[in-house]
Amino acid sequence: MRKISLPMPVLRTPTVDPGDSFTAHNEDSLLDTFGRRARDMRISLTDFCNLRCTYCMPEEGVEFMSRDAAMSAAEIVRFARIGVEKFGVDQIRFTGGEPLTRKDITEIISGVAALEPRPNIALTTNAIGLDKRAPKLREAGLDRINVSLDTVDAATFEEIARRPFLNRVLEGIQGAQDAGLDPVKINAVLLPGINDQQAPELLRWCLERGLSLRFIEQMPLDAGHSWQRSSMITAADIFALLEPEFILTPDSAPRNGAPAEKFRVASRSAPDTILGDVGIIASVTRPFCADCTRTRLTAEGRVRTCLFSHTEVDLLTAMRSGADDEAIANLWKGAHWKKLAGHGMDTADFQQPQRPMSAIGG
Ligand code: SAM
Ligand code: SF4
């Protein structure tokens, strides 16, 4: 078997004294003490979801935030404007929970699309209802879309998502393509003994439809805290699952901080024909923290500098108390200044964050 290796992870060391908050406040960017500048903003629109994926949410007993606690459309657009104008944010991705469950998502996207300079606007969604909404989202200014789909088998879908909605998701994906959203990327998490053996089938299905598949290593962000490093499906496992049927050739294009390692795909039966691409996001086994350019806002307007943060800085309360853009920007910069070097999953004292993925915004 031909071996393909991913680059080794790099951890940065501080380039400035972390106690020197003066440096942070004099910066026009979300700088941290490791020299990284965050320009890629992830905004969670809600913690509510109409699925219950096992790796993300508990089966029952979820308490969702109240409507008042969540940022309004105007507040979201104002945070986006501060990010764009003060920190040079050039990419904004809406996520959740399920962002399509917000009725005002089109208003939010068109508000962000009107910012100067206009950031690139992306959405991560489970695609339920997307068939009806995709044309309006595109018209409002949506540039890119990622849809989560872990399997094309209805029974497996129900086992993972705990809801029998595979067909609605497939209709949503078709609707996105019909609306001209291009590319449509698919995100898949593989779970041992559940859908891992279906990886080649899912890739084949995506290639046949011109969809760009990304496998994401499962991270310890499940509500049940049952994730185990020893039993998760790793990037190396994913290669081993795909290689009997496909030839994967590393894409030579620069990665530019993107989390996915990309490969061009050909079938072993026709090695000279490139069918499309596949990506592997090895967040656990090959972390890319050293190149992280992300800043995250939870649906209730708190900054998280990392998915795995144990602290958040509340910007929404400041905004609602009348803070001006400058004061909000300073709070935001202060949070980033303290961003840790990495998620620390491989350290002995690693602790999973209290919030599950759905409440952070993936
Ligand atoms: N509901 C939308 C969706 O599913 O696309 C957006 C929110 S969801 C939290 C965003 C992404 O996070 C999805 O692609 C999902 O597969 C991924 N995700 C959720 N929990 C995860 C986990 N524990 N490890 C890795 N990825 C996870
Ligand atoms: Fe909902 Fe997305 Fe989490 Fe699945 S991964 S439960 S669709 S928020």
mmCIF file of C-alpha atoms and ligand atoms in Angstrom:
data_model
loop_
_atom_site.group_PDB
_atom_site.id
_atom_site.type_symbol
_atom_site.label_atom_id
_atom_site.label_comp_id
_atom_site.label_asym_id
_atom_site.label_seq_id
_atom_site.Cartn_x
_atom_site.Cartn_y
_atom_site.Cartn_z
ATOM 1 C CA MET A 1 0.000 0.000 0.000
ATOM 2 C CA ARG A 2 1.300 3.474 -0.914
ATOM 3 C CA LYS A 3 1.752 5.628 2.167
ATOM 4 C CA ILE A 4 0.668 9.283 2.169
ATOM 5 C CA SER A 5 1.828 11.305 5.113
ATOM 6 C CA LEU A 6 0.362 14.501 6.442
ATOM 7 C CA PRO A 7 2.741 17.248 7.595
ATOM 8 C CA MET A 8 3.808 17.169 11.225
ATOM 9 C CA PRO A 9 2.020 19.538 13.615
ATOM 10 C CA VAL A 10 3.887 22.636 14.712
ATOM 11 C CA LEU A 11 3.367 24.448 17.992
ATOM 12 C CA ARG A 12 4.445 28.041 18.197
ATOM 13 C CA THR A 13 6.309 29.633 21.076
ATOM 14 C CA PRO A 14 5.375 33.141 22.295
ATOM 15 C CA THR A 15 6.914 35.953 20.274
ATOM 16 C CA VAL A 16 6.060 38.591 22.882
ATOM 17 C CA ASP A 17 5.537 38.771 26.640
ATOM 18 C CA PRO A 18 1.935 37.644 27.362
ATOM 19 C CA GLY A 19 1.767 40.222 30.179
ATOM 20 C CA ASP A 20 2.257 43.028 27.675
ATOM 21 C CA SER A 21 -1.391 43.806 26.957
ATOM 22 C CA PHE A 22 -0.258 47.246 25.690
ATOM 23 C CA THR A 23 0.915 45.544 22.494
ATOM 24 C CA ALA A 24 -2.509 43.951 21.967
ATOM 25 C CA HIS A 25 -4.359 47.234 22.314
ATOM 26 C CA ASN A 26 -2.106 48.994 19.846
ATOM 27 C CA GLU A 27 -2.727 46.388 17.187
ATOM 28 C CA ASP A 28 -5.294 46.694 14.394
ATOM 29 C CA SER A 29 -5.828 42.965 14.434
ATOM 30 C CA LEU A 30 -6.758 40.040 16.663
ATOM 31 C CA LEU A 31 -3.162 39.231 17.524
ATOM 32 C CA ASP A 32 -2.068 36.662 20.085
ATOM 33 C CA THR A 33 1.233 36.222 21.849
ATOM 34 C CA PHE A 34 2.231 33.490 19.377
ATOM 35 C CA GLY A 35 2.059 35.954 16.501
ATOM 36 C CA ARG A 36 -1.144 34.594 14.949
ATOM 37 C CA ARG A 37 -3.731 37.058 13.637
ATOM 38 C CA ALA A 38 -7.363 35.933 13.425
ATOM 39 C CA ARG A 39 -9.165 37.027 10.257
ATOM 40 C CA ASP A 40 -11.568 34.125 9.872
ATOM 41 C CA MET A 41 -14.712 34.657 11.928
ATOM 42 C CA ARG A 42 -17.196 31.914 12.869
ATOM 43 C CA ILE A 43 -20.533 33.102 14.131
ATOM 44 C CA SER A 44 -22.977 30.712 15.750
ATOM 45 C CA LEU A 45 -26.532 31.824 15.004
ATOM 46 C CA THR A 46 -28.247 29.480 17.465
ATOM 47 C CA ASP A 47 -27.627 26.501 19.726
ATOM 48 C CA PHE A 48 -30.911 24.925 18.541
ATOM 49 C CA CYS A 49 -30.899 22.009 16.110
ATOM 50 C CA ASN A 50 -33.440 19.752 14.443
ATOM 51 C CA LEU A 51 -31.050 16.752 14.501
ATOM 52 C CA ARG A 52 -29.320 15.118 17.470
ATOM 53 C CA CYS A 53 -26.025 13.802 16.053
ATOM 54 C CA THR A 54 -24.445 11.544 18.657
ATOM 55 C CA TYR A 55 -21.006 13.196 18.382
ATOM 56 C CA CYS A 56 -22.465 16.656 18.969
ATOM 57 C CA MET A 57 -25.674 16.714 21.027
ATOM 58 C CA PRO A 58 -27.356 14.687 23.756
ATOM 59 C CA GLU A 59 -30.409 12.627 22.833
ATOM 60 C CA GLU A 60 -32.746 14.539 25.136
ATOM 61 C CA GLY A 61 -32.858 17.035 27.972
ATOM 62 C CA VAL A 62 -31.191 19.861 26.057
ATOM 63 C CA GLU A 63 -31.927 23.326 27.376
ATOM 64 C CA PHE A 64 -31.664 25.834 24.569
ATOM 65 C CA MET A 65 -30.892 29.487 25.153
ATOM 66 C CA SER A 66 -33.836 31.896 25.172
ATOM 67 C CA ARG A 67 -34.512 34.023 22.118
ATOM 68 C CA ASP A 68 -33.548 37.146 24.087
ATOM 69 C CA ALA A 69 -30.211 35.673 25.120
ATOM 70 C CA ALA A 70 -29.212 35.094 21.497
ATOM 71 C CA MET A 71 -27.777 37.884 19.347
ATOM 72 C CA SER A 72 -30.301 39.662 17.133
ATOM 73 C CA ALA A 73 -29.692 40.066 13.402
ATOM 74 C CA ALA A 74 -28.621 43.697 13.951
ATOM 75 C CA GLU A 75 -26.200 42.709 16.725
ATOM 76 C CA ILE A 76 -24.659 39.992 14.562
ATOM 77 C CA VAL A 77 -24.143 42.410 11.687
ATOM 78 C CA ARG A 78 -22.583 44.958 14.057
ATOM 79 C CA PHE A 79 -20.113 42.374 15.418
ATOM 80 C CA ALA A 80 -19.286 41.388 11.848
ATOM 81 C CA ARG A 81 -18.716 45.043 10.945
ATOM 82 C CA ILE A 82 -16.366 45.540 13.900
ATOM 83 C CA GLY A 83 -14.465 42.414 12.824
ATOM 84 C CA VAL A 84 -14.188 43.612 9.224
ATOM 85 C CA GLU A 85 -13.406 47.269 9.914
ATOM 86 C CA LYS A 86 -11.151 46.939 12.946
ATOM 87 C CA PHE A 87 -9.435 43.568 12.477
ATOM 88 C CA GLY A 88 -9.416 42.939 8.740
ATOM 89 C CA VAL A 89 -11.756 39.927 9.025
ATOM 90 C CA ASP A 90 -12.164 38.684 5.459
ATOM 91 C CA GLN A 91 -14.148 35.472 5.945
ATOM 92 C CA ILE A 92 -17.317 34.966 7.938
ATOM 93 C CA ARG A 93 -18.904 31.543 8.399
ATOM 94 C CA PHE A 94 -22.337 31.104 9.963
ATOM 95 C CA THR A 95 -22.882 27.937 11.928
ATOM 96 C CA GLY A 96 -24.646 26.659 15.032
ATOM 97 C CA GLY A 97 -26.590 24.530 16.161
ATOM 98 C CA GLU A 98 -28.497 24.591 12.921
ATOM 99 C CA PRO A 99 -28.260 28.077 11.381
ATOM 100 C CA LEU A 100 -31.171 27.465 8.976
ATOM 101 C CA THR A 101 -33.527 27.288 11.965
ATOM 102 C CA ARG A 102 -33.131 31.070 12.225
ATOM 103 C CA LYS A 103 -35.840 32.738 10.187
ATOM 104 C CA ASP A 104 -33.753 35.908 9.803
ATOM 105 C CA ILE A 105 -30.680 34.236 8.281
ATOM 106 C CA THR A 106 -31.242 35.908 4.901
ATOM 107 C CA GLU A 107 -31.383 39.328 6.566
ATOM 108 C CA ILE A 108 -28.153 38.536 8.457
ATOM 109 C CA ILE A 109 -26.346 37.448 5.277
ATOM 110 C CA SER A 110 -27.452 40.480 3.294
ATOM 111 C CA GLY A 111 -26.367 42.768 6.164
ATOM 112 C CA VAL A 112 -22.901 41.213 6.187
ATOM 113 C CA ALA A 113 -22.697 41.253 2.383
ATOM 114 C CA ALA A 114 -23.162 45.035 2.502
ATOM 115 C CA LEU A 115 -20.027 45.550 4.638
ATOM 116 C CA GLU A 116 -16.981 47.269 3.165
ATOM 117 C CA PRO A 117 -14.725 45.566 2.295
ATOM 118 C CA ARG A 118 -17.154 42.748 1.729
ATOM 119 C CA PRO A 119 -16.046 39.544 3.470
ATOM 120 C CA ASN A 120 -16.445 36.121 1.910
ATOM 121 C CA ILE A 121 -19.612 34.589 3.398
ATOM 122 C CA ALA A 122 -19.990 30.877 4.152
ATOM 123 C CA LEU A 123 -22.521 28.639 5.865
ATOM 124 C CA THR A 124 -22.243 25.244 7.576
ATOM 125 C CA THR A 125 -25.607 23.472 7.713
ATOM 126 C CA ASN A 126 -27.327 20.102 7.919
ATOM 127 C CA ALA A 127 -29.290 21.195 4.800
ATOM 128 C CA ILE A 128 -32.771 20.485 6.185
ATOM 129 C CA GLY A 129 -34.988 23.023 4.394
ATOM 130 C CA LEU A 130 -32.136 24.199 2.188
ATOM 131 C CA ASP A 131 -33.946 23.164 -1.009
ATOM 132 C CA LYS A 132 -36.491 25.921 -0.367
ATOM 133 C CA ARG A 133 -34.079 28.526 0.963
ATOM 134 C CA ALA A 134 -30.952 28.162 -1.171
ATOM 135 C CA PRO A 135 -31.971 30.627 -3.944
ATOM 136 C CA LYS A 136 -32.737 33.411 -1.413
ATOM 137 C CA LEU A 137 -29.532 32.731 0.530
ATOM 138 C CA ARG A 138 -27.494 32.967 -2.635
ATOM 139 C CA GLU A 139 -29.267 36.145 -3.679
ATOM 140 C CA ALA A 140 -28.553 37.625 -0.220
ATOM 141 C CA GLY A 141 -24.816 37.077 -0.750
ATOM 142 C CA LEU A 142 -23.938 33.572 0.422
ATOM 143 C CA ASP A 143 -20.699 32.571 -1.319
ATOM 144 C CA ARG A 144 -19.900 29.115 0.011
ATOM 145 C CA ILE A 145 -21.679 26.245 1.698
ATOM 146 C CA ASN A 146 -20.708 23.127 3.653
ATOM 147 C CA VAL A 147 -23.314 20.473 4.314
ATOM 148 C CA SER A 148 -22.903 17.765 6.956
ATOM 149 C CA LEU A 149 -23.620 14.285 5.646
ATOM 150 C CA ASP A 150 -22.036 11.257 7.320
ATOM 151 C CA THR A 151 -23.745 8.515 5.309
ATOM 152 C CA VAL A 152 -26.117 7.956 2.386
ATOM 153 C CA ASP A 153 -27.707 4.965 4.078
ATOM 154 C CA ALA A 154 -31.055 5.853 5.695
ATOM 155 C CA ALA A 155 -30.738 3.467 8.669
ATOM 156 C CA THR A 156 -27.199 4.632 9.464
ATOM 157 C CA PHE A 157 -28.295 8.252 9.129
ATOM 158 C CA GLU A 158 -31.016 7.684 11.707
ATOM 159 C CA GLU A 159 -28.585 5.912 14.018
ATOM 160 C CA ILE A 160 -26.178 8.869 13.934
ATOM 161 C CA ALA A 161 -28.581 11.827 13.714
ATOM 162 C CA ARG A 162 -31.296 10.176 15.826
ATOM 163 C CA ARG A 163 -33.854 11.495 13.311
ATOM 164 C CA PRO A 164 -35.130 9.841 10.081
ATOM 165 C CA PHE A 165 -34.377 12.820 7.836
ATOM 166 C CA LEU A 166 -31.845 11.565 5.276
ATOM 167 C CA ASN A 167 -34.136 12.402 2.351
ATOM 168 C CA ARG A 168 -34.645 15.962 3.535
ATOM 169 C CA VAL A 169 -30.861 16.421 3.715
ATOM 170 C CA LEU A 170 -30.394 14.979 0.215
ATOM 171 C CA GLU A 171 -33.116 17.295 -1.125
ATOM 172 C CA GLY A 172 -31.317 20.196 0.540
ATOM 173 C CA ILE A 173 -28.013 19.302 -1.133
ATOM 174 C CA GLN A 174 -29.735 19.056 -4.512
ATOM 175 C CA GLY A 175 -31.407 22.423 -3.851
ATOM 176 C CA ALA A 176 -28.032 24.043 -3.114
ATOM 177 C CA GLN A 177 -26.617 22.733 -6.387
ATOM 178 C CA ASP A 178 -29.734 23.789 -8.323
ATOM 179 C CA ALA A 179 -29.400 27.301 -6.865
ATOM 180 C CA GLY A 180 -25.895 27.492 -8.329
ATOM 181 C CA LEU A 181 -23.956 27.378 -5.065
ATOM 182 C CA ASP A 182 -20.570 26.090 -6.136
ATOM 183 C CA PRO A 183 -18.711 24.275 -4.755
ATOM 184 C CA VAL A 184 -21.010 22.456 -2.366
ATOM 185 C CA LYS A 185 -18.734 20.827 0.191
ATOM 186 C CA ILE A 186 -19.761 17.872 2.313
ATOM 187 C CA ASN A 187 -18.475 17.372 5.878
ATOM 188 C CA ALA A 188 -18.443 13.835 7.250
ATOM 189 C CA VAL A 189 -17.474 12.445 10.645
ATOM 190 C CA LEU A 190 -16.675 8.724 10.735
ATOM 191 C CA LEU A 191 -17.646 6.716 13.790
ATOM 192 C CA PRO A 192 -16.119 3.293 14.507
ATOM 193 C CA GLY A 193 -18.457 0.404 13.740
ATOM 194 C CA ILE A 194 -21.231 2.740 12.548
ATOM 195 C CA ASN A 195 -20.320 4.466 9.279
ATOM 196 C CA ASP A 196 -16.533 4.029 8.939
ATOM 197 C CA GLN A 197 -16.856 1.156 6.466
ATOM 198 C CA GLN A 198 -19.127 3.344 4.320
ATOM 199 C CA ALA A 199 -16.350 5.887 3.648
ATOM 200 C CA PRO A 200 -15.657 4.645 0.062
ATOM 201 C CA GLU A 201 -19.390 4.606 -0.748
ATOM 202 C CA LEU A 202 -19.813 8.164 0.536
ATOM 203 C CA LEU A 203 -16.820 9.366 -1.485
ATOM 204 C CA ARG A 204 -18.127 7.634 -4.637
ATOM 205 C CA TRP A 205 -21.561 9.208 -4.092
ATOM 206 C CA CYS A 206 -20.026 12.689 -3.718
ATOM 207 C CA LEU A 207 -17.720 12.346 -6.733
ATOM 208 C CA GLU A 208 -20.641 11.259 -8.951
ATOM 209 C CA ARG A 209 -22.486 14.470 -8.025
ATOM 210 C CA GLY A 210 -19.592 16.928 -8.206
ATOM 211 C CA LEU A 211 -19.584 17.376 -4.413
ATOM 212 C CA SER A 212 -16.337 17.994 -2.570
ATOM 213 C CA LEU A 213 -16.076 15.685 0.467
ATOM 214 C CA ARG A 214 -14.152 16.497 3.674
ATOM 215 C CA PHE A 215 -13.691 13.872 6.360
ATOM 216 C CA ILE A 216 -13.319 15.446 9.818
ATOM 217 C CA GLU A 217 -11.709 13.512 12.648
ATOM 218 C CA GLN A 218 -14.145 13.260 15.523
ATOM 219 C CA MET A 219 -13.189 15.648 18.318
ATOM 220 C CA PRO A 220 -14.065 15.389 22.022
ATOM 221 C CA LEU A 221 -17.025 17.755 21.816
ATOM 222 C CA ASP A 222 -19.903 15.335 22.337
ATOM 223 C CA ALA A 223 -22.448 16.127 25.041
ATOM 224 C CA GLY A 224 -22.015 12.705 26.654
ATOM 225 C CA HIS A 225 -18.207 13.139 26.993
ATOM 226 C CA SER A 226 -17.812 9.586 25.718
ATOM 227 C CA TRP A 227 -15.162 10.297 23.031
ATOM 228 C CA GLN A 228 -12.087 8.102 23.290
ATOM 229 C CA ARG A 229 -8.806 8.770 21.560
ATOM 230 C CA SER A 230 -8.106 5.038 21.334
ATOM 231 C CA SER A 231 -11.246 4.199 19.354
ATOM 232 C CA MET A 232 -11.697 7.255 17.124
ATOM 233 C CA ILE A 233 -11.248 6.973 13.341
ATOM 234 C CA THR A 234 -7.999 8.762 12.496
ATOM 235 C CA ALA A 235 -6.760 10.304 9.248
ATOM 236 C CA ALA A 236 -4.541 7.221 8.819
ATOM 237 C CA ASP A 237 -7.616 4.971 9.186
ATOM 238 C CA ILE A 238 -9.443 7.049 6.557
ATOM 239 C CA PHE A 239 -6.597 6.557 4.032
ATOM 240 C CA ALA A 240 -6.641 2.833 4.746
ATOM 241 C CA LEU A 241 -10.408 2.712 4.172
ATOM 242 C CA LEU A 242 -10.221 4.610 0.853
ATOM 243 C CA GLU A 243 -7.043 3.211 -0.661
ATOM 244 C CA PRO A 244 -8.348 -0.177 -1.868
ATOM 245 C CA GLU A 245 -10.716 1.646 -4.257
ATOM 246 C CA PHE A 246 -9.109 5.060 -4.843
ATOM 247 C CA ILE A 247 -5.728 6.589 -5.629
ATOM 248 C CA LEU A 248 -5.223 9.735 -3.539
ATOM 249 C CA THR A 249 -2.604 12.191 -4.780
ATOM 250 C CA PRO A 250 -1.700 15.125 -2.498
ATOM 251 C CA ASP A 251 -2.829 18.448 -3.935
ATOM 252 C CA SER A 252 0.223 20.638 -4.409
ATOM 253 C CA ALA A 253 -1.694 23.949 -4.041
ATOM 254 C CA PRO A 254 -0.605 25.914 -0.935
ATOM 255 C CA ARG A 255 -2.774 25.180 2.095
ATOM 256 C CA ASN A 256 -2.827 28.796 3.358
ATOM 257 C CA GLY A 257 -3.883 27.865 6.868
ATOM 258 C CA ALA A 258 -6.860 25.784 5.624
ATOM 259 C CA PRO A 259 -7.547 22.864 7.977
ATOM 260 C CA ALA A 260 -8.193 20.312 5.220
ATOM 261 C CA GLU A 261 -5.306 18.432 3.646
ATOM 262 C CA LYS A 262 -6.509 17.982 0.067
ATOM 263 C CA PHE A 263 -6.037 15.085 -2.361
ATOM 264 C CA ARG A 264 -6.964 14.542 -5.975
ATOM 265 C CA VAL A 265 -8.923 11.333 -6.424
ATOM 266 C CA ALA A 266 -8.815 8.698 -9.169
ATOM 267 C CA SER A 267 -10.348 5.256 -9.214
ATOM 268 C CA ARG A 268 -7.899 2.317 -9.212
ATOM 269 C CA SER A 269 -9.767 0.994 -12.244
ATOM 270 C CA ALA A 270 -9.043 4.240 -14.252
ATOM 271 C CA PRO A 271 -5.933 5.766 -12.630
ATOM 272 C CA ASP A 272 -5.480 8.517 -15.266
ATOM 273 C CA THR A 273 -8.899 10.115 -14.770
ATOM 274 C CA ILE A 274 -9.193 12.603 -11.908
ATOM 275 C CA LEU A 275 -12.723 12.316 -10.553
ATOM 276 C CA GLY A 276 -12.594 15.167 -8.049
ATOM 277 C CA ASP A 277 -11.034 15.848 -4.680
ATOM 278 C CA VAL A 278 -11.276 14.778 -1.072
ATOM 279 C CA GLY A 279 -10.061 16.504 2.073
ATOM 280 C CA ILE A 280 -9.077 15.184 5.460
ATOM 281 C CA ILE A 281 -9.267 17.419 8.502
ATOM 282 C CA ALA A 282 -7.020 15.763 11.065
ATOM 283 C CA SER A 283 -7.785 18.081 13.976
ATOM 284 C CA VAL A 284 -6.866 15.434 16.537
ATOM 285 C CA THR A 285 -3.919 13.507 15.110
ATOM 286 C CA ARG A 286 -2.319 16.390 13.133
ATOM 287 C CA PRO A 287 -3.485 19.597 14.788
ATOM 288 C CA PHE A 288 -3.048 22.798 12.805
ATOM 289 C CA CYS A 289 -3.233 25.145 15.816
ATOM 290 C CA ALA A 290 0.031 26.895 14.898
ATOM 291 C CA ASP A 291 -1.638 28.303 11.782
ATOM 292 C CA CYS A 292 -5.053 28.985 13.335
ATOM 293 C CA THR A 293 -6.648 32.184 12.029
ATOM 294 C CA ARG A 294 -10.067 31.794 13.683
ATOM 295 C CA THR A 295 -12.138 33.811 16.059
ATOM 296 C CA ARG A 296 -15.489 32.467 17.231
ATOM 297 C CA LEU A 297 -18.637 34.117 18.527
ATOM 298 C CA THR A 298 -21.183 31.948 20.306
ATOM 299 C CA ALA A 299 -24.883 32.583 19.664
ATOM 300 C CA GLU A 300 -25.079 34.634 22.869
ATOM 301 C CA GLY A 301 -22.242 36.869 21.712
ATOM 302 C CA ARG A 302 -19.246 35.504 23.585
ATOM 303 C CA VAL A 303 -15.801 35.253 22.041
ATOM 304 C CA ARG A 304 -14.078 31.883 22.101
ATOM 305 C CA THR A 305 -10.566 31.878 20.753
ATOM 306 C CA CYS A 306 -10.627 28.088 20.277
ATOM 307 C CA LEU A 307 -13.220 25.290 20.073
ATOM 308 C CA PHE A 308 -11.561 23.908 23.196
ATOM 309 C CA SER A 309 -11.446 27.117 25.247
ATOM 310 C CA HIS A 310 -12.530 26.968 28.856
ATOM 311 C CA THR A 311 -13.069 30.705 28.986
ATOM 312 C CA GLU A 312 -15.238 33.089 26.977
ATOM 313 C CA VAL A 313 -15.426 36.875 26.874
ATOM 314 C CA ASP A 314 -18.924 38.308 26.832
ATOM 315 C CA LEU A 315 -19.159 40.980 24.134
ATOM 316 C CA LEU A 316 -22.941 41.052 23.848
ATOM 317 C CA THR A 317 -23.523 42.306 27.394
ATOM 318 C CA ALA A 318 -21.042 45.099 26.681
ATOM 319 C CA MET A 319 -22.809 45.931 23.409
ATOM 320 C CA ARG A 320 -26.227 45.952 25.081
ATOM 321 C CA SER A 321 -24.866 48.180 27.854
ATOM 322 C CA GLY A 322 -23.983 50.832 25.278
ATOM 323 C CA ALA A 323 -20.276 50.129 24.696
ATOM 324 C CA ASP A 324 -18.955 51.796 21.537
ATOM 325 C CA ASP A 325 -17.127 49.895 18.765
ATOM 326 C CA GLU A 326 -13.745 50.827 20.205
ATOM 327 C CA ALA A 327 -14.554 49.404 23.648
ATOM 328 C CA ILE A 328 -15.971 46.201 22.138
ATOM 329 C CA ALA A 329 -12.916 45.838 19.918
ATOM 330 C CA ASN A 330 -10.631 46.194 22.936
ATOM 331 C CA LEU A 331 -12.465 43.440 24.833
ATOM 332 C CA TRP A 332 -12.211 41.216 21.766
ATOM 333 C CA LYS A 333 -8.499 41.930 21.303
ATOM 334 C CA GLY A 334 -7.866 41.231 24.988
ATOM 335 C CA ALA A 335 -9.479 37.790 24.601
ATOM 336 C CA HIS A 336 -7.312 36.904 21.605
ATOM 337 C CA TRP A 337 -4.160 38.101 23.237
ATOM 338 C CA LYS A 338 -4.603 35.240 25.715
ATOM 339 C CA LYS A 339 -5.256 32.574 23.054
ATOM 340 C CA LEU A 340 -3.410 29.383 23.970
ATOM 341 C CA ALA A 341 -0.832 27.752 21.689
ATOM 342 C CA GLY A 342 -3.011 24.745 20.911
ATOM 343 C CA HIS A 343 -6.013 22.679 21.964
ATOM 344 C CA GLY A 344 -3.824 20.448 24.134
ATOM 345 C CA MET A 345 -5.730 17.249 23.337
ATOM 346 C CA ASP A 346 -2.561 15.213 23.586
ATOM 347 C CA THR A 347 -1.562 16.531 27.002
ATOM 348 C CA ALA A 348 -2.172 14.575 30.211
ATOM 349 C CA ASP A 349 -4.280 17.350 31.778
ATOM 350 C CA PHE A 350 -6.561 17.904 28.750
ATOM 351 C CA GLN A 351 -10.150 18.540 29.748
ATOM 352 C CA GLN A 352 -13.057 18.504 27.346
ATOM 353 C CA PRO A 353 -14.964 21.823 27.314
ATOM 354 C CA GLN A 354 -18.279 21.812 29.150
ATOM 355 C CA ARG A 355 -20.246 22.957 26.121
ATOM 356 C CA PRO A 356 -20.986 20.447 23.364
ATOM 357 C CA MET A 357 -20.186 21.365 19.748
ATOM 358 C CA SER A 358 -23.771 22.485 19.012
ATOM 359 C CA ALA A 359 -23.539 25.163 21.713
ATOM 360 C CA ILE A 360 -20.093 26.385 20.669
ATOM 361 C CA GLY A 361 -20.628 26.650 16.931
ATOM 362 C CA GLY A 362 -18.612 24.211 14.840
HETATM 363 N N1 SAM B 1 -25.738 21.979 12.160
HETATM 364 C C1 SAM B 1 -24.774 22.335 11.201
HETATM 365 C C2 SAM B 1 -24.098 21.121 10.602
HETATM 366 O O1 SAM B 1 -24.246 20.045 11.157
HETATM 367 O O2 SAM B 1 -23.425 21.293 9.606
HETATM 368 C C3 SAM B 1 -23.741 23.315 11.709
HETATM 369 C C4 SAM B 1 -23.186 23.079 13.085
HETATM 370 S S1 SAM B 1 -22.227 21.614 13.277
HETATM 371 C C5 SAM B 1 -21.754 21.751 14.964
HETATM 372 C C6 SAM B 1 -20.779 22.048 12.350
HETATM 373 C C7 SAM B 1 -19.870 20.910 11.980
HETATM 374 O O3 SAM B 1 -19.311 20.368 13.158
HETATM 375 C C8 SAM B 1 -20.549 19.758 11.265
HETATM 376 O O4 SAM B 1 -19.882 19.513 10.044
HETATM 377 C C9 SAM B 1 -20.377 18.583 12.193
HETATM 378 O O5 SAM B 1 -20.187 17.381 11.505
HETATM 379 C C10 SAM B 1 -19.143 18.986 12.960
HETATM 380 N N2 SAM B 1 -19.053 18.357 14.273
HETATM 381 C C11 SAM B 1 -19.973 18.332 15.259
HETATM 382 N N3 SAM B 1 -19.502 17.664 16.325
HETATM 383 C C12 SAM B 1 -18.265 17.252 16.017
HETATM 384 C C13 SAM B 1 -17.258 16.518 16.698
HETATM 385 N N4 SAM B 1 -17.453 16.073 17.930
HETATM 386 N N5 SAM B 1 -16.084 16.302 16.072
HETATM 387 C C14 SAM B 1 -15.863 16.747 14.805
HETATM 388 N N6 SAM B 1 -16.776 17.449 14.107
HETATM 389 C C15 SAM B 1 -17.958 17.695 14.705
HETATM 390 FE FE1 SF4 B 2 -27.170 19.517 14.753
HETATM 391 FE FE2 SF4 B 2 -25.044 19.969 13.245
HETATM 392 FE FE3 SF4 B 2 -24.726 19.084 15.767
HETATM 393 FE FE4 SF4 B 2 -25.749 17.449 13.939
HETATM 394 S S1 SF4 B 2 -23.683 18.335 13.924
HETATM 395 S S2 SF4 B 2 -26.574 17.813 16.001
HETATM 396 S S3 SF4 B 2 -26.868 18.828 12.633
HETATM 397 S S4 SF4 B 2 -25.545 21.035 15.179
#
